[in-house]
Structure formats: C-alpha cells, structure tokens
mmCIF file of C-alpha atoms in Angstrom:
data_model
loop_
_atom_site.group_PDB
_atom_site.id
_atom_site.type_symbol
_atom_site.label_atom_id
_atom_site.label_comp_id
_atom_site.label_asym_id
_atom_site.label_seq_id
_atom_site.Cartn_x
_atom_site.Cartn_y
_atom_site.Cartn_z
ATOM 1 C CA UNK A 63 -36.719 114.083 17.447
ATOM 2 C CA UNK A 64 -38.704 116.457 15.460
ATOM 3 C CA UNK A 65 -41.560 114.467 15.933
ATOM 4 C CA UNK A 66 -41.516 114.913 19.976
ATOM 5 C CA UNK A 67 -40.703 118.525 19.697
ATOM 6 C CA UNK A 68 -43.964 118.482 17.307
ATOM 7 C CA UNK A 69 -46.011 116.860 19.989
ATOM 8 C CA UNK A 70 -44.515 118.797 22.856
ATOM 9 C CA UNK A 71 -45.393 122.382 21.227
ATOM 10 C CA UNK A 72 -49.082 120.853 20.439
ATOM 11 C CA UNK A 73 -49.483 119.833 24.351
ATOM 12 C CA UNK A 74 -47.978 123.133 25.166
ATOM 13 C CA UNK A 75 -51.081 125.157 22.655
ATOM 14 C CA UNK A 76 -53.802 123.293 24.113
ATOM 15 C CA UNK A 77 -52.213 123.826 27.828
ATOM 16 C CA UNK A 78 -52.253 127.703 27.038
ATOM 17 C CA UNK A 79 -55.766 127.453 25.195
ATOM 18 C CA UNK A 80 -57.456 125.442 28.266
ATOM 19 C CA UNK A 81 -55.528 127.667 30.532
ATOM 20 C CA UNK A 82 -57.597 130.800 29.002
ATOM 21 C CA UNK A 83 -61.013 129.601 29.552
ATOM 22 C CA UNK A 84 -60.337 130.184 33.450
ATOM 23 C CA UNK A 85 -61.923 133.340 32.488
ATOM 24 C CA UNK A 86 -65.228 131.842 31.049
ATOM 25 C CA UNK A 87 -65.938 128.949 32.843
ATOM 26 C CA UNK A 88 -69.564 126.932 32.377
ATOM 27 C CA UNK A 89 -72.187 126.876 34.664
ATOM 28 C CA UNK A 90 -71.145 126.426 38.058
ATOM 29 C CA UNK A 91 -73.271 125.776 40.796
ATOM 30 C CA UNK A 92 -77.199 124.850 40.889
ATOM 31 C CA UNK A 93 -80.304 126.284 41.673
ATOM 32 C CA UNK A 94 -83.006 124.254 43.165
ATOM 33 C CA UNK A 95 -85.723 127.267 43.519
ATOM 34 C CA UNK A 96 -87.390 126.755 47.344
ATOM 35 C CA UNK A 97 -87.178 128.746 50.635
ATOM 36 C CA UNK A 98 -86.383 126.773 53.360
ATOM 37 C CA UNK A 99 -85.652 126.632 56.795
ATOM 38 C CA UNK A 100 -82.768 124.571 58.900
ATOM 39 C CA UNK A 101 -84.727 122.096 61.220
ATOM 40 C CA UNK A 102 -83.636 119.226 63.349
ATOM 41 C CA UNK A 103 -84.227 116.349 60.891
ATOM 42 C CA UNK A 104 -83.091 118.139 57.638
ATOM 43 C CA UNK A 105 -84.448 121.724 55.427
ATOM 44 C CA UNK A 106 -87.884 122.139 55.531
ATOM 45 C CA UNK A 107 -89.371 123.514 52.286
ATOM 46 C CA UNK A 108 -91.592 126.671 53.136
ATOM 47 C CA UNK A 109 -92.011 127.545 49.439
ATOM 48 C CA UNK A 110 -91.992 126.176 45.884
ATOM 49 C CA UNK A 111 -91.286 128.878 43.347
ATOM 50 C CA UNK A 112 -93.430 128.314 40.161
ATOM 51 C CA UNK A 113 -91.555 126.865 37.583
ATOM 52 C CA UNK A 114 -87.792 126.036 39.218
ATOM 53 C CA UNK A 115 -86.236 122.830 39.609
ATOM 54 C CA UNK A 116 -88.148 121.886 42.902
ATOM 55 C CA UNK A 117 -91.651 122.181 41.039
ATOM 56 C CA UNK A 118 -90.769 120.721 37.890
ATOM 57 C CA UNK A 119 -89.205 117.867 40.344
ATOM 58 C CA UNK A 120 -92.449 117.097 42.729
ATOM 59 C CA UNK A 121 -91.030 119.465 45.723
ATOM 60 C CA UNK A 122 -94.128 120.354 47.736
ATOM 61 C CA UNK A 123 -94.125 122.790 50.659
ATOM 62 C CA UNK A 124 -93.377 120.746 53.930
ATOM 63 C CA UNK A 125 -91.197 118.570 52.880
ATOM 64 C CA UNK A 126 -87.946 118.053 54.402
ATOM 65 C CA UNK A 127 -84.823 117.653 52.428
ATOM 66 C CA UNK A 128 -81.998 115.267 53.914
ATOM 67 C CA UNK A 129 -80.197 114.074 50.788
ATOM 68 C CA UNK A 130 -78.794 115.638 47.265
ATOM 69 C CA UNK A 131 -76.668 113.400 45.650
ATOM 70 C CA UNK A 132 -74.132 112.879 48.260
ATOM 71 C CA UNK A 133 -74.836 115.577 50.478
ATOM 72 C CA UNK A 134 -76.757 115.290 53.595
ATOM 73 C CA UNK A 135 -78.284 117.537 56.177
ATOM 74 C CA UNK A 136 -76.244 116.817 59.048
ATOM 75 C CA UNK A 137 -72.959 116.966 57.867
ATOM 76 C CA UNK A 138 -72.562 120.386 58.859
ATOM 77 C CA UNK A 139 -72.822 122.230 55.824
ATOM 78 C CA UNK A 140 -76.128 124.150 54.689
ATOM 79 C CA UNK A 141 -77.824 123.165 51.526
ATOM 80 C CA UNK A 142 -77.264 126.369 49.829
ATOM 81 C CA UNK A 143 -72.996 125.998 50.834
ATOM 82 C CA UNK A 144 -73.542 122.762 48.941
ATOM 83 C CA UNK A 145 -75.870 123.512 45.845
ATOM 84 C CA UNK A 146 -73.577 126.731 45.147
ATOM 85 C CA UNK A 147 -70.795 124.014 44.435
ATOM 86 C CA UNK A 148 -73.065 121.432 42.856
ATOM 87 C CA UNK A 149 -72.856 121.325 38.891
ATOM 88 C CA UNK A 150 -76.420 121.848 37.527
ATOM 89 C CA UNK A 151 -76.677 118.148 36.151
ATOM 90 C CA UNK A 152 -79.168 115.241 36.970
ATOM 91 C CA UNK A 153 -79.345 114.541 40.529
ATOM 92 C CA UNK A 154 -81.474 112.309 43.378
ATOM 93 C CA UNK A 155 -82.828 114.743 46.079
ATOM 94 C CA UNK A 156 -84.496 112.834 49.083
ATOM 95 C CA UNK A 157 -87.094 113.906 50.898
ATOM 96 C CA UNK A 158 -88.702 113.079 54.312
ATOM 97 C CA UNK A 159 -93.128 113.383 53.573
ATOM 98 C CA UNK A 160 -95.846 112.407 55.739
ATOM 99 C CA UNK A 161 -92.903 110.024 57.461
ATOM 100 C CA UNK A 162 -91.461 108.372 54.394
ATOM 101 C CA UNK A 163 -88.648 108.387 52.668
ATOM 102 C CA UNK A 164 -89.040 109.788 48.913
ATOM 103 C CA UNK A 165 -86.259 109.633 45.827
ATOM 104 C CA UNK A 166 -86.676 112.544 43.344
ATOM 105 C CA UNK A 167 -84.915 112.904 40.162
ATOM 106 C CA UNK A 168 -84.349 116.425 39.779
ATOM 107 C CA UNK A 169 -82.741 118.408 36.670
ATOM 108 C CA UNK A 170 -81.222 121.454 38.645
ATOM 109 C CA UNK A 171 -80.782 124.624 36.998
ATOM 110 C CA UNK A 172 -78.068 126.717 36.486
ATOM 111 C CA UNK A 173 -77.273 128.894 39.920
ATOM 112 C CA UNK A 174 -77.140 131.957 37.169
ATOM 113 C CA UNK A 175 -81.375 131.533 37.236
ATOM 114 C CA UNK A 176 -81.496 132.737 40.623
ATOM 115 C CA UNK A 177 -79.636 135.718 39.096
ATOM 116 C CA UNK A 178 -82.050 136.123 36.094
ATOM 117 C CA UNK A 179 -85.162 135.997 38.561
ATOM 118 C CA UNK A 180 -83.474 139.016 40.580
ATOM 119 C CA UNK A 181 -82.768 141.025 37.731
ATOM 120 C CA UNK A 182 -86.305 140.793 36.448
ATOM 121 C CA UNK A 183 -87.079 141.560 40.131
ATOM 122 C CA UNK A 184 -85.375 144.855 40.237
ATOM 123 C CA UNK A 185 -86.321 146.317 36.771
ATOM 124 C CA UNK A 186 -89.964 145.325 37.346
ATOM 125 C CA UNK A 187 -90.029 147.491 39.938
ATOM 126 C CA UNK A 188 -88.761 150.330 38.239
ATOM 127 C CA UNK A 189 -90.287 152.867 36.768
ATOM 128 C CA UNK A 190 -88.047 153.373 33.154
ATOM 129 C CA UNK A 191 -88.620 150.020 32.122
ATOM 130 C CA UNK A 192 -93.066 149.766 32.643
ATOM 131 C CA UNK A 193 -93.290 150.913 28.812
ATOM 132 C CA UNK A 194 -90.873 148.360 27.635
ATOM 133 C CA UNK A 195 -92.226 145.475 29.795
ATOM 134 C CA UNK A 196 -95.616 146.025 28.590
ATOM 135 C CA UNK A 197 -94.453 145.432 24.907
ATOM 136 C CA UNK A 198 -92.320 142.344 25.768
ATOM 137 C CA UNK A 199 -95.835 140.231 27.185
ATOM 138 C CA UNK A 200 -97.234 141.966 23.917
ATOM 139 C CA UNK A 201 -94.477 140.535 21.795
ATOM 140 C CA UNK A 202 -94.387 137.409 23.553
ATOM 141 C CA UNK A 203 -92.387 135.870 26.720
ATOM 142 C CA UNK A 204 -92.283 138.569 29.322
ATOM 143 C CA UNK A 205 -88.827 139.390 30.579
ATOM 144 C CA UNK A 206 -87.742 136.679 33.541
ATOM 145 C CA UNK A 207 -88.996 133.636 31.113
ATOM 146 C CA UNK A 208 -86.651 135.393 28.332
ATOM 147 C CA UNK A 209 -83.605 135.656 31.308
ATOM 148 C CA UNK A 210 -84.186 132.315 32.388
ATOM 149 C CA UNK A 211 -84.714 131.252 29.205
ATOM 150 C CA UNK A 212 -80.997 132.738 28.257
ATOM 151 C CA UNK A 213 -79.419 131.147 31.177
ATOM 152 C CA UNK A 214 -80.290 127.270 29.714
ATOM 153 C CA UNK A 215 -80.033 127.781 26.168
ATOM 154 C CA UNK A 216 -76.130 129.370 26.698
ATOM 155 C CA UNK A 217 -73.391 126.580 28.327
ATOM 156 C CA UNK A 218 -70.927 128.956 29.764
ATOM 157 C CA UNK A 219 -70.660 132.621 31.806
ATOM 158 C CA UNK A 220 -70.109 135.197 28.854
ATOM 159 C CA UNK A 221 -72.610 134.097 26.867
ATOM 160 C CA UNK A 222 -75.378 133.667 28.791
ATOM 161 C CA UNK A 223 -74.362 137.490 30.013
ATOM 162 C CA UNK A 224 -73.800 138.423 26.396
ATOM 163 C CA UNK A 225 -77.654 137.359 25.502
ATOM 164 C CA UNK A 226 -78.964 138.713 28.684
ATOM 165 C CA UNK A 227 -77.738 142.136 27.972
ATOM 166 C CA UNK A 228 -78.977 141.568 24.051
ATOM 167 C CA UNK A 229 -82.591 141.152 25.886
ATOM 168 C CA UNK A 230 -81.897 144.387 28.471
ATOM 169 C CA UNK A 231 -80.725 146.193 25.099
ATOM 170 C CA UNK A 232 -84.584 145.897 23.917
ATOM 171 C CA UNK A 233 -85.300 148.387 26.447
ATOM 172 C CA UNK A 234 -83.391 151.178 24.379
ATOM 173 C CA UNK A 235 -82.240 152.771 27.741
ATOM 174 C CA UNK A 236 -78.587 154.535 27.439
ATOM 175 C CA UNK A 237 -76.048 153.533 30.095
ATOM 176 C CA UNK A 238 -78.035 150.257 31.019
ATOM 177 C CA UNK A 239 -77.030 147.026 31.120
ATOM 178 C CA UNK A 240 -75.596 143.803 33.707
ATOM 179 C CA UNK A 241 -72.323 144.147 34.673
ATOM 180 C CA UNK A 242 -70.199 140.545 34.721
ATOM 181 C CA UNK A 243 -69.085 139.511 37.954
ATOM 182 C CA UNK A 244 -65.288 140.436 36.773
ATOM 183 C CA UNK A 245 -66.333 143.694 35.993
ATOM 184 C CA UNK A 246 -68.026 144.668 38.775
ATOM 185 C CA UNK A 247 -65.801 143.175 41.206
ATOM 186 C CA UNK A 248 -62.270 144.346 39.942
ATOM 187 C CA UNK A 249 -63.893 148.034 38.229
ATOM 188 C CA UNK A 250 -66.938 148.527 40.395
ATOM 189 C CA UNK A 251 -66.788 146.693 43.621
ATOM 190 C CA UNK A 252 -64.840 145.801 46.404
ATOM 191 C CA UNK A 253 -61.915 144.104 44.072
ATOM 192 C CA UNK A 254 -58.142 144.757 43.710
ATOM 193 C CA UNK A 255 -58.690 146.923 40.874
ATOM 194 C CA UNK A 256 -56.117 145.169 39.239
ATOM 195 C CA UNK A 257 -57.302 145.764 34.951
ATOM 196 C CA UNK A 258 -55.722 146.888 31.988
ATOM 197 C CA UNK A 259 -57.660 150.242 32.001
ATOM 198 C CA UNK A 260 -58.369 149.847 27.993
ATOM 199 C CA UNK A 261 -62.371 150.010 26.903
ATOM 200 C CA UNK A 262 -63.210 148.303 23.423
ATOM 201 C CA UNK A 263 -66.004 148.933 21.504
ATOM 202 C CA UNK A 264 -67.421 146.390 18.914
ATOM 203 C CA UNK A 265 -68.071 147.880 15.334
ATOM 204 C CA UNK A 266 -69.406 145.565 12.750
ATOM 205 C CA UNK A 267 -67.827 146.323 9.417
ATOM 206 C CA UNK A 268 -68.412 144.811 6.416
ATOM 207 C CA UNK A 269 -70.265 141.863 8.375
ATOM 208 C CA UNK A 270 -66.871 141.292 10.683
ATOM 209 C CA UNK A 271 -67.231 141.971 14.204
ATOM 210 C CA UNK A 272 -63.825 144.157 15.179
ATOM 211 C CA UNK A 273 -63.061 146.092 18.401
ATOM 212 C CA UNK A 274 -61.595 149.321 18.269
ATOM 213 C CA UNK A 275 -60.286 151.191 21.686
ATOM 214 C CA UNK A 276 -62.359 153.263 23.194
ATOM 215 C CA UNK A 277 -61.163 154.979 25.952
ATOM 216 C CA UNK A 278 -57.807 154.073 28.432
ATOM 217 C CA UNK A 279 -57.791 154.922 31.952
ATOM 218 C CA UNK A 280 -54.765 157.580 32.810
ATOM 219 C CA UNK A 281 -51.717 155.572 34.758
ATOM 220 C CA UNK A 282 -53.349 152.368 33.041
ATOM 221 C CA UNK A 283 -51.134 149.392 31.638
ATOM 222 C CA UNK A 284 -52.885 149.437 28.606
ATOM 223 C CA UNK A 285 -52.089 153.170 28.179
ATOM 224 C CA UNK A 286 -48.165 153.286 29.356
ATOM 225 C CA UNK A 287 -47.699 150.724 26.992
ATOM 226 C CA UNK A 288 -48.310 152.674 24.409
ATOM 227 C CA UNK A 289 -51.798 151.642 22.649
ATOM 228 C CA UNK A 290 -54.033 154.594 21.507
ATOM 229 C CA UNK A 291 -57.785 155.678 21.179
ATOM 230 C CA UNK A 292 -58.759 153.856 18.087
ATOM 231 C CA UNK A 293 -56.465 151.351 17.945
ATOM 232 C CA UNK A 294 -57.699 147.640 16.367
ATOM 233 C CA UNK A 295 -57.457 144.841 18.902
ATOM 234 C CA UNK A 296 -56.768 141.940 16.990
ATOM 235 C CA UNK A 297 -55.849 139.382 19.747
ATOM 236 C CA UNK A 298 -54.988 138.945 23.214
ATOM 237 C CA UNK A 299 -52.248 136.306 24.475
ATOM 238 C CA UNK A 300 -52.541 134.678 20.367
ATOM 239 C CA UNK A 301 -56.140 134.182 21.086
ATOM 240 C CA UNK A 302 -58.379 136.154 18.355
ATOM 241 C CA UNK A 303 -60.367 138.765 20.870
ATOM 242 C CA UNK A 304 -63.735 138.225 19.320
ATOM 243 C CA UNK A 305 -63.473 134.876 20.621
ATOM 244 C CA UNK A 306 -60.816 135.041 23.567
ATOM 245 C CA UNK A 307 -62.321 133.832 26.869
ATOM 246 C CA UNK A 308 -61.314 136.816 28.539
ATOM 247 C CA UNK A 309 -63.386 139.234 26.800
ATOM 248 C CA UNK A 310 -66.574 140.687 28.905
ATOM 249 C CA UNK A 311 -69.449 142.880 28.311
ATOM 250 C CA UNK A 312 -68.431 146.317 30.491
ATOM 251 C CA UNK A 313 -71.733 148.434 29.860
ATOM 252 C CA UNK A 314 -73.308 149.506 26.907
ATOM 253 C CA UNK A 315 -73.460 153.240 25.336
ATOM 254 C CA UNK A 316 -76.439 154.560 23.524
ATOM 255 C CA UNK A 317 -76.597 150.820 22.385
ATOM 256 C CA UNK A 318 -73.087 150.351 21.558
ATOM 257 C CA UNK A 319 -71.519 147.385 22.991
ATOM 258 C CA UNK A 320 -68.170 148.617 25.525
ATOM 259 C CA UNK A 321 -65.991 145.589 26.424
ATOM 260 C CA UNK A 322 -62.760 144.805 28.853
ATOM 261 C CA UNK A 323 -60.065 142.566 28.867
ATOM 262 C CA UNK A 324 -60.254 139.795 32.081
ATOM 263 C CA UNK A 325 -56.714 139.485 33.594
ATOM 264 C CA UNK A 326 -55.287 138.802 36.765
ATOM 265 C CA UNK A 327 -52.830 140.760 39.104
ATOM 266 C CA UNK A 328 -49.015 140.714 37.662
ATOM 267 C CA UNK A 329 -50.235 138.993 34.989
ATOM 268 C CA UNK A 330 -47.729 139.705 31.331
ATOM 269 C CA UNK A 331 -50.618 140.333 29.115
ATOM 270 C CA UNK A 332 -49.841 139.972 24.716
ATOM 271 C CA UNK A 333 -52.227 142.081 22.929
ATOM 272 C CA UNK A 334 -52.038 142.023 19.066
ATOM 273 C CA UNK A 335 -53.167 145.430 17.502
ATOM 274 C CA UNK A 336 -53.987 147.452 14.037
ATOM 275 C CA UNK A 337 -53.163 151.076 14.099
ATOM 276 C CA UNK A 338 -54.531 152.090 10.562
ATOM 277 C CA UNK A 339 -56.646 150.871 8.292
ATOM 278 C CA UNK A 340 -54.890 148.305 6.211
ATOM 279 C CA UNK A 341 -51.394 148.653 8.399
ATOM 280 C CA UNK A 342 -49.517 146.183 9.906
ATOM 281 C CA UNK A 343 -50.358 144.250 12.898
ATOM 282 C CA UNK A 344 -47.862 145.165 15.924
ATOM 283 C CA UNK A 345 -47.846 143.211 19.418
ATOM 284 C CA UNK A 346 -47.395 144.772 22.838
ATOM 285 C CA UNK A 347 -46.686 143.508 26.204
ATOM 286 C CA UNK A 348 -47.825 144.882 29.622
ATOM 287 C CA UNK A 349 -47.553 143.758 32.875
ATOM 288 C CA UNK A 350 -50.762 143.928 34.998
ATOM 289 C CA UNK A 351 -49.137 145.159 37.798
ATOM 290 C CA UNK A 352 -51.180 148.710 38.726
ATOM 291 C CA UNK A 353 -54.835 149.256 40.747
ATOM 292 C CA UNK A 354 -56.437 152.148 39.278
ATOM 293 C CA UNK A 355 -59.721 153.486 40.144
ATOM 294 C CA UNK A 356 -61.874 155.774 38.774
ATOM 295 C CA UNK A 357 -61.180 158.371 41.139
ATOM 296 C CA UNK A 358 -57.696 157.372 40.375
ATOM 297 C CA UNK A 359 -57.358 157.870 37.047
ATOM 298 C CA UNK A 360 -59.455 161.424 36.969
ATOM 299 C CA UNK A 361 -56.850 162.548 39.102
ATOM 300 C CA UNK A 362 -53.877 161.537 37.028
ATOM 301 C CA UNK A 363 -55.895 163.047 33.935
ATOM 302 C CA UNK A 364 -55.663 166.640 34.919
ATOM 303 C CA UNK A 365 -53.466 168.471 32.871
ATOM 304 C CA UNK A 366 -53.397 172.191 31.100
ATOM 305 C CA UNK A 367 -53.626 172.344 26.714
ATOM 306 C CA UNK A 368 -51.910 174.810 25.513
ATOM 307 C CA UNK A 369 -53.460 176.795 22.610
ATOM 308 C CA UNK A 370 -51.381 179.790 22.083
ATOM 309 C CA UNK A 371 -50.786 183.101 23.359
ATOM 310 C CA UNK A 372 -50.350 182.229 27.180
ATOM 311 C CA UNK A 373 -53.853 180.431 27.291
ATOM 312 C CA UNK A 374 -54.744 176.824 27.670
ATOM 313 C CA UNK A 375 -57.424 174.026 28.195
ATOM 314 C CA UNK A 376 -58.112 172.282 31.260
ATOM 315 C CA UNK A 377 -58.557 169.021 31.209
ATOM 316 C CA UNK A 378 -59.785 166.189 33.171
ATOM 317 C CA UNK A 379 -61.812 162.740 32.489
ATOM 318 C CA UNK A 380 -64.167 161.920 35.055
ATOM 319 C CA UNK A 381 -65.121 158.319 35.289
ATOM 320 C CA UNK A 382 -67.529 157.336 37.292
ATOM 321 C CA UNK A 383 -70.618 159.217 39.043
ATOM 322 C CA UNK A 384 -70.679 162.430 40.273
ATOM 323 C CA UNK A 385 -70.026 161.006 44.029
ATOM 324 C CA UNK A 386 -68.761 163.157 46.659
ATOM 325 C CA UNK A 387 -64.750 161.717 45.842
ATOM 326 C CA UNK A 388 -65.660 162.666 42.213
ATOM 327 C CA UNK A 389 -66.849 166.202 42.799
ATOM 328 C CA UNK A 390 -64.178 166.826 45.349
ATOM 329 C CA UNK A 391 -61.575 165.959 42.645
ATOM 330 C CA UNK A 392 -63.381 168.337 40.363
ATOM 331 C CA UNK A 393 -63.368 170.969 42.821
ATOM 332 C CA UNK A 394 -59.682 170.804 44.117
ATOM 333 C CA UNK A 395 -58.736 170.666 40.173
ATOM 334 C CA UNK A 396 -60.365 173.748 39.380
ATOM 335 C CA UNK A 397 -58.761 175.654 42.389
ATOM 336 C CA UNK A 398 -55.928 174.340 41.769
ATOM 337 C CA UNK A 399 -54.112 172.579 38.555
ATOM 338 C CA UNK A 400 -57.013 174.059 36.483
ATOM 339 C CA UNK A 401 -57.486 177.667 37.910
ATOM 340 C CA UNK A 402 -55.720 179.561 35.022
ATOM 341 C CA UNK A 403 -57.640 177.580 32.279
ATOM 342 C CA UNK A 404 -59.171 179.765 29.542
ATOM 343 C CA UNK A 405 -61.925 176.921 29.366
#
C-alpha cells in the first residue's frame, strides 16, 4: 500500500506541474511568409517575403497553393485559418506552376515571426528609436534579423518574449517594451480583467534572481489578502516563481524588469512569500475572483492622510495614461474626496 500511495502522489505532481505550463505553451501555429489571394483553383502567391519559409522553400510569385500537409484549398477553410493551427514543423506544401503539380518540403516558422517582422515594422518607423537602429547595423544584425532570430532560437512563448524585450531594452528607452498577449489582453485590452493586481520586480542579489512586490492594485486579490509592497515572492502554486510558467514580462521601468502573475478567473491562487530579510517563508491563498481596471483601482485608491492638527494628504494612484476616464477621476477626486487636502 505505501507503494501505490507513493506512485499516486508522483502522478498527482506531474499532473499539477504539466497542468501549469497552460500558461507558457510552445510555439503554436506557423508562418509561411507570402501574400496571397483566394482564387478558384487554390491561393495564389502575389508575394514572397525575403527570407520566410516560402523563399527558403522555392515559393515563387504565381504559384498556386492547394495542399499543406493535409489541408487543402477547397475544404472551406482559408490557408491562414489553417497555418494559425499548424505546428511550425516539417511539412509538404503543393503547388500548382506552369500546370504541374509540385511537392515542396518546407520548414515553417514559428507564427510569433510574423509578430517579430511587425514589431520591427512599427519602431522603424518611429522616430525615438533612428539613433538606436543605426548602432544595431553598426554592431551587427539590424533589429528584425535579431527578433526573428529570438523567435527560433527560444522553444516556448515567455522566452522568446523575455529575449525580445532583452533586444528592445538595448534601446535604453523608459516605459518601452512588448507586452505578452496575457498582459495585454486581461490588463490592457479587451479581456475580463480578471488578475491578481500584484507587480514584481526582479532584483539580482548576490547573483540570485528574486522578485520583490512592486506595486498592488487597490480592491486587488493580491492586496486583500494581505501581501505588502516589498514583499519576497518565493513561489506560486509550489512552483519556484523564477521559473513558474505563469510568470510574464508586464513592462519595463527605467530598465528594470516589472512582472505579473498569469491566472485565470476564480482561480485559488498559493503564493509563497518572504517578508524580511532572513524571515520565515509564509503562504497565502486568494481567490481570483475580482476585475479591476486601472480606472478601477485609482478610484478605490483615494483616500485622505492624516498628519496632525486637522490637516491631511490626499491621495490617489493613477494607473494608466492620462485618458479622459483618468483625468475625470482626478478631477471629481479633487472636488470632491480630496478638496480639503493640505497637499
């Protein structure tokens, strides 16, 4: 008997271990690198882009696609429905040319490389970054070979984002850096807004990479459950954070990496934490059960300090942009909560 319950608590580790790399999954879907157009008999390739899959393949312009793998054109799904699902791995593409049938072997790439090529898009376009490009080409690759180049050398989602931001970093720009899908869907975008509300900073100390807190949202999980500014996160759901699945880059600060803890909605989330230096390790729970916003949270923030003698501070955080929801916060705050504040 103590055997089984031996090999029962091991299944049960590595069910809860797999179960966490939800959050960092590897590549997932391909990239073949052509513009084409729907036609009668298949896709017709109207451009090659230098360098992707379909030029390093033999992909000329005219060609008509029919086949990848086991996807063809008229089963009533586009190519790019069925690359976006397609592992990037080894596959035949067939082609229709000058009325034959050709079979390619292609080596797709990662969908992540269309990403890369839009990101060096944007930035060189922009103005801030012409000084910094410049020295990159001097130095050596110029910016979308080092993104692409990122994309292939890293197997999974974090860390390809973790290197591409190390690269974005070597523009020295404050504030600046690519936000991970979870981030900007569920902090940014048009997501739930379902998060702990906690923001951990790495600190390298004594050659150990540790993550302190930040800053916490007000009406957070993270916050109501009691953890502090400068609290040590030492693990999340037994996992040691530095290398938990469900930690993701959230932005940089004057070159100091800001992190967030992936969860899902009414998820129980364990988090393992340090309080001083050399103190014991203590263990919260908190159940993800709260959407906050930024707008959100600067309301719930507003409170008077008292400071003696009838006076006080106001107080409020303000998260996000100065956007007209921000401002109007602001404004309402200091007519109202804040309009006997000494400062």
């Amino acid at each position: 008997m103590p055997t089984i319950v031996a090999l029962l608590l091991f299944s049960t580790a590595i069910t809860a271990t797999e179960d966490e790399t939800r959050f960092n999954p590897s590549h997932q879907g391909s990239y073949l690198g052509v513009r084409i157009k729907e036609t009668g008999n298949g896709f017709r390739v109207d451009e090659v882009l230098a360098g992707g899959a379909a030029d390093r393949t033999g992909i000329e312009e005219g060609d008509i696609i029919v086949r990848v793998e086991n996807w063809r054109f008229n089963q009533g799904i586009s190519l790019t429905d069925h690359l976006r699902k397609l592992k990037p791995e080894p596959t035949i593409i067939q082609v229709l040319r000058d009325g034959s049938e050709l079979d390619l072997q292609a080596n797709l790439d990662p969908l992540l490389v269309r990403d890369a090529k839009e990101i060096n898009r944007i930035i060189s376009r922009n103005k801030l970054f012409k000084k910094g490009l410049s020295k990159m080409e001097t130095d050596g690759l110029p910016l979308e070979e080092r993104l692409t180049k990122a994309v292939h050398e890293n197997t999974n989602r974090e860390s390809t984002y973790e290197e591409m931001n190390r690269i974005i970093d070597l523009f020295k720009l404050s504030h600046t850096a690519i936000i991970t899908p979870w981030v900007s869907k569920n902090l940014f975008g048009g997501g739930e807004h379902f998060h702990l509300g906690a923001y951990f900073q790495l600190v390298e100390v004594n050659g150990q990479q540790r993550y302190f807190i930040r800053s916490m949202m007000h009406g957070s999980p993270a916050r109501d459950a009691g953890l502090l500014i400068g609290d040590e996160i030492i693990s999340v759901n037994e996992t040691d954070f530095n290398k938990s699945p469900r930690k993701t880059i959230a932005g940089y600060e004057d070159h100091r990496k800001i992190y967030i803890t992936q969860v899902d909605r009414n998820e129980t989330i364990t988090i393992d934490f340090r309080r001083t230096k050399g103190g014991p390790v203590k263990s919260v729970k908190m159940i993800v059960n709260i959407s906050l916003t930024g707008p959100d949270s600067a309301r719930k923030s507003i409170r008077n300090i008292p400071i003696g003698e009838g006076n006080s501070i106001g107080y409020i955080h303000l998260w996000d942009f100065m956007s007209r929801e921000t401002a109007s916060i602001l404004k309402n705050a200091l007519k109202k909560e804040l309009q006997n504040s000494k400062a």
